[in-house]
CSV table of C-alpha atoms in Angstrom, one decimal:
chain,number,residue,atom,x,y,z
A,25,MET,CA,-18.4,-14.4,2.0
A,26,THR,CA,-18.6,-10.6,2.6
A,27,THR,CA,-19.8,-8.8,-0.5
A,28,ASP,CA,-21.4,-5.6,0.6
A,29,MET,CA,-19.4,-3.3,-1.6
A,30,THR,CA,-20.4,-0.1,0.1
A,31,ILE,CA,-19.2,-1.3,3.5
A,32,ILE,CA,-16.0,-2.7,2.0
A,33,GLY,CA,-15.2,0.6,0.3
A,34,GLU,CA,-15.9,2.5,3.6
A,35,GLU,CA,-13.6,0.0,5.5
A,36,ALA,CA,-10.8,0.5,3.0
A,37,TYR,CA,-11.1,4.3,3.2
A,38,ARG,CA,-11.2,4.3,7.0
A,39,ALA,CA,-8.3,1.9,7.4
A,40,ALA,CA,-6.1,3.9,5.0
A,41,LYS,CA,-7.1,7.2,6.7
A,42,GLU,CA,-6.3,5.8,10.2
A,43,LEU,CA,-2.8,4.7,9.1
A,44,LEU,CA,-2.2,7.9,7.3
A,45,GLU,CA,-3.0,9.9,10.5
A,46,VAL,CA,-0.5,7.8,12.5
A,47,ALA,CA,2.2,7.5,9.9
A,48,ASN,CA,2.7,11.3,9.6
A,49,LEU,CA,3.8,11.2,6.0
A,50,ASP,CA,5.0,14.1,4.0
A,51,GLU,CA,3.6,15.1,0.6
A,52,HIS,CA,4.7,12.7,-2.1
A,53,ASP,CA,5.8,10.0,0.3
A,54,ILE,CA,4.9,6.5,-0.8
A,55,PHE,CA,2.1,4.4,0.8
A,56,VAL,CA,2.3,0.7,-0.4
A,57,VAL,CA,-0.7,-1.7,-0.4
A,58,GLY,CA,-0.8,-5.4,-1.0
A,59,CYS,CA,-4.4,-6.7,-1.3
A,60,SER,CA,-5.9,-10.2,-1.7
A,61,THR,CA,-9.4,-9.7,-3.0
A,62,SER,CA,-9.9,-13.4,-2.4
A,63,GLU,CA,-9.4,-12.8,1.3
A,64,VAL,CA,-11.5,-9.7,1.3
A,65,GLY,CA,-14.3,-11.8,-0.2
A,66,GLY,CA,-13.9,-14.5,2.4
A,67,ALA,CA,-12.0,-17.1,0.3
A,68,GLY,CA,-8.4,-18.3,0.6
A,69,ILE,CA,-5.7,-16.2,-0.8
A,70,GLY,CA,-5.2,-16.6,-4.6
A,71,THR,CA,-8.5,-18.6,-5.1
A,72,TYR,CA,-11.1,-15.9,-5.9
A,73,SER,CA,-9.6,-12.9,-7.6
A,74,SER,CA,-12.3,-10.2,-7.9
A,75,PRO,CA,-11.9,-7.1,-10.1
A,76,GLU,CA,-15.1,-5.7,-8.7
A,77,LEU,CA,-13.9,-6.0,-5.1
A,78,ALA,CA,-10.5,-4.6,-6.1
A,79,GLU,CA,-12.0,-1.5,-7.6
A,80,VAL,CA,-14.0,-0.8,-4.4
A,81,VAL,CA,-11.0,-1.4,-2.1
A,82,PHE,CA,-8.7,0.5,-4.4
A,83,GLY,CA,-11.2,3.4,-4.6
A,84,GLY,CA,-11.4,3.8,-0.9
A,85,ILE,CA,-7.7,3.7,-0.3
A,86,TYR,CA,-6.9,5.9,-3.3
A,87,GLN,CA,-9.3,8.6,-2.1
A,88,ALA,CA,-7.5,8.6,1.3
A,89,THR,CA,-4.0,8.8,-0.3
A,90,GLN,CA,-5.1,11.6,-2.6
A,91,GLU,CA,-6.5,13.6,0.3
A,92,ALA,CA,-3.1,13.2,2.1
A,93,GLY,CA,-1.1,14.1,-1.0
A,94,VAL,CA,0.9,10.8,-1.0
A,95,TYR,CA,1.6,8.3,-3.8
A,96,LEU,CA,-0.2,5.0,-3.7
A,97,ALA,CA,1.8,2.0,-4.7
A,98,ALA,CA,0.0,-1.3,-5.5
A,99,GLN,CA,1.8,-4.5,-5.0
A,100,CYS,CA,1.3,-7.3,-7.6
A,101,CYS,CA,0.9,-10.9,-6.6
A,102,GLU,CA,3.8,-13.4,-6.7
A,103,HIS,CA,3.2,-14.3,-10.4
A,104,LEU,CA,4.8,-10.9,-11.2
A,105,ASN,CA,7.3,-11.3,-8.3
A,106,ARG,CA,5.4,-8.7,-6.2
A,107,ALA,CA,6.3,-5.9,-8.6
A,108,ILE,CA,4.8,-2.5,-7.9
A,109,ILE,CA,2.3,-0.4,-9.9
A,110,ILE,CA,2.9,3.3,-9.2
A,111,GLU,CA,2.5,6.6,-11.0
A,112,LYS,CA,5.3,7.4,-13.4
A,113,ALA,CA,6.0,10.7,-11.6
A,114,ALA,CA,6.7,8.7,-8.4
A,115,ALA,CA,9.0,6.3,-10.2
A,116,LYS,CA,11.0,9.2,-11.7
A,117,GLN,CA,11.1,11.2,-8.4
A,118,TYR,CA,12.5,8.2,-6.5
A,119,GLY,CA,14.7,6.9,-9.3
A,120,TYR,CA,13.0,3.6,-9.6
A,121,ASP,CA,13.7,1.6,-12.8
A,122,MET,CA,10.6,0.9,-14.8
A,123,VAL,CA,9.8,-2.5,-16.1
A,124,ASN,CA,7.4,-3.6,-18.8
A,125,VAL,CA,4.4,-5.5,-17.5
A,126,VAL,CA,0.6,-4.8,-17.4
A,127,PRO,CA,-1.0,-6.6,-14.4
A,128,GLN,CA,-4.1,-8.8,-15.0
A,129,PRO,CA,-6.5,-10.3,-12.4
A,130,LYS,CA,-4.7,-13.7,-12.4
A,131,ALA,CA,-1.2,-12.4,-13.3
A,132,GLY,CA,-0.5,-9.5,-11.0
A,133,GLY,CA,-3.7,-9.5,-9.1
A,134,SER,CA,-7.0,-7.6,-9.2
A,135,PHE,CA,-5.9,-4.8,-6.9
A,136,ALA,CA,-2.8,-4.0,-9.0
A,137,THR,CA,-5.0,-4.2,-12.1
A,138,ALA,CA,-7.4,-1.7,-10.6
A,139,ALA,CA,-4.4,0.6,-9.8
A,140,TYR,CA,-3.1,0.3,-13.4
A,141,LYS,CA,-6.5,1.3,-14.7
A,142,ALA,CA,-7.0,4.2,-12.3
A,143,PHE,CA,-3.6,5.9,-12.3
A,144,GLU,CA,-3.0,8.7,-14.7
A,145,HIS,CA,0.4,7.4,-15.9
A,146,PRO,CA,0.9,3.9,-14.4
A,147,VAL,CA,4.2,2.1,-14.6
A,148,ALA,CA,5.6,-1.1,-13.0
A,149,VAL,CA,8.8,-1.2,-11.0
A,150,GLU,CA,10.4,-4.1,-9.3
A,151,HIS,CA,11.3,-2.6,-5.9
A,152,ILE,CA,10.4,0.4,-3.8
A,153,LYS,CA,11.1,1.7,-0.3
A,154,ALA,CA,7.7,2.9,0.9
A,155,HIS,CA,7.2,5.1,4.0
A,156,ALA,CA,4.1,3.3,5.2
A,157,GLY,CA,2.0,0.3,4.1
A,158,MET,CA,-1.1,-1.7,4.5
A,159,ASP,CA,-1.3,-5.5,4.0
A,160,ILE,CA,-4.8,-6.6,3.3
A,161,GLY,CA,-5.2,-10.4,3.5
A,162,ASP,CA,-1.6,-11.3,4.5
A,163,THR,CA,0.1,-10.5,1.1
A,164,LEU,CA,3.5,-9.8,2.6
A,165,ILE,CA,4.4,-6.2,1.7
A,166,GLY,CA,7.5,-6.0,4.0
A,167,MET,CA,9.9,-6.2,1.1
A,168,HIS,CA,8.7,-2.8,-0.1
A,169,LEU,CA,9.0,-0.9,3.1
A,170,ARG,CA,12.0,1.2,4.2
A,171,ASP,CA,14.4,-0.6,6.6
A,172,VAL,CA,12.9,0.3,9.9
A,173,ALA,CA,9.3,-0.7,9.9
A,174,VAL,CA,7.1,0.0,12.9
A,175,PRO,CA,3.8,-1.9,13.4
A,176,VAL,CA,0.7,0.3,13.6
A,177,ARG,CA,-2.5,-0.9,15.2
A,178,ILE,CA,-5.6,0.6,13.7
A,179,ARG,CA,-9.2,0.3,14.8
A,180,THR,CA,-10.2,-1.2,11.4
A,181,GLY,CA,-8.7,-4.6,11.7
A,182,GLN,CA,-10.4,-6.1,8.7
A,183,ILE,CA,-11.6,-5.1,5.2
A,184,GLY,CA,-14.3,-7.4,4.3
A,185,ASP,CA,-13.1,-10.8,5.6
A,186,ALA,CA,-9.4,-9.9,5.1
A,187,HIS,CA,-7.0,-9.4,8.0
A,188,VAL,CA,-5.3,-6.0,7.9
A,189,VAL,CA,-1.7,-5.3,9.1
A,190,CYS,CA,-0.2,-1.8,8.9
A,191,ALA,CA,3.2,-0.3,9.3
A,192,ARG,CA,5.0,3.0,9.1
A,193,THR,CA,8.7,3.5,8.9
A,194,ARG,CA,11.2,5.7,10.6
A,195,ALA,CA,14.8,6.8,10.2
A,196,LYS,CA,17.4,4.5,11.6
A,197,TYR,CA,18.9,5.3,15.0
A,198,ILE,CA,22.7,5.4,15.0
A,199,GLY,CA,25.3,6.6,17.5
A,200,GLY,CA,24.8,4.5,20.6
A,201,GLU,CA,23.8,5.5,24.2
A,202,ARG,CA,25.2,9.1,24.1
A,203,ALA,CA,23.5,10.0,20.9
A,204,MET,CA,20.6,12.5,20.8
A,205,TYR,CA,17.7,11.9,18.4
A,206,ASP,CA,15.3,14.2,16.6
A,207,GLU,CA,11.9,12.8,17.7
A,208,SER,CA,10.2,14.6,14.7
A,209,LEU,CA,11.8,11.9,12.5
A,210,ASN,CA,9.9,9.1,14.2
């Protein structure tokens, strides 16, 4: 089981930074993260929820998103139907309906709990359409990405013992073979 907190925090920061560099997000875009601390620690998903690991992983990712000026959204576990913890300002800006729940390590997940504790004005919402995302430990964030997700390969393929999968999104192409496209929207 990987437990070197300093290394895990550095891996989380580095992975988020790499994705943010490729995703080319605008200020106040949304970056969603699903994280199994069980997987980060080398156990099976849902079997070893760790608030300590969550705080370290969250801290690294949160630092990278703050530096980039984007909102971080934390996906809860399936016990809360994969609801999202996000800053109230983001929920208002994007018109997301807020719901009433406070995540806990075994009902929402340790990562979402860490986000709820760290955000200035945390709220829960049921659905978002994020501009990019990171899945740490195969937690299935796809339901919270915009319609056209593009896989992104980063050098940091693991955080602790957890597999990392990343995606950015792009605008839909419409118009057929004669259409011209604005490559800056990719």
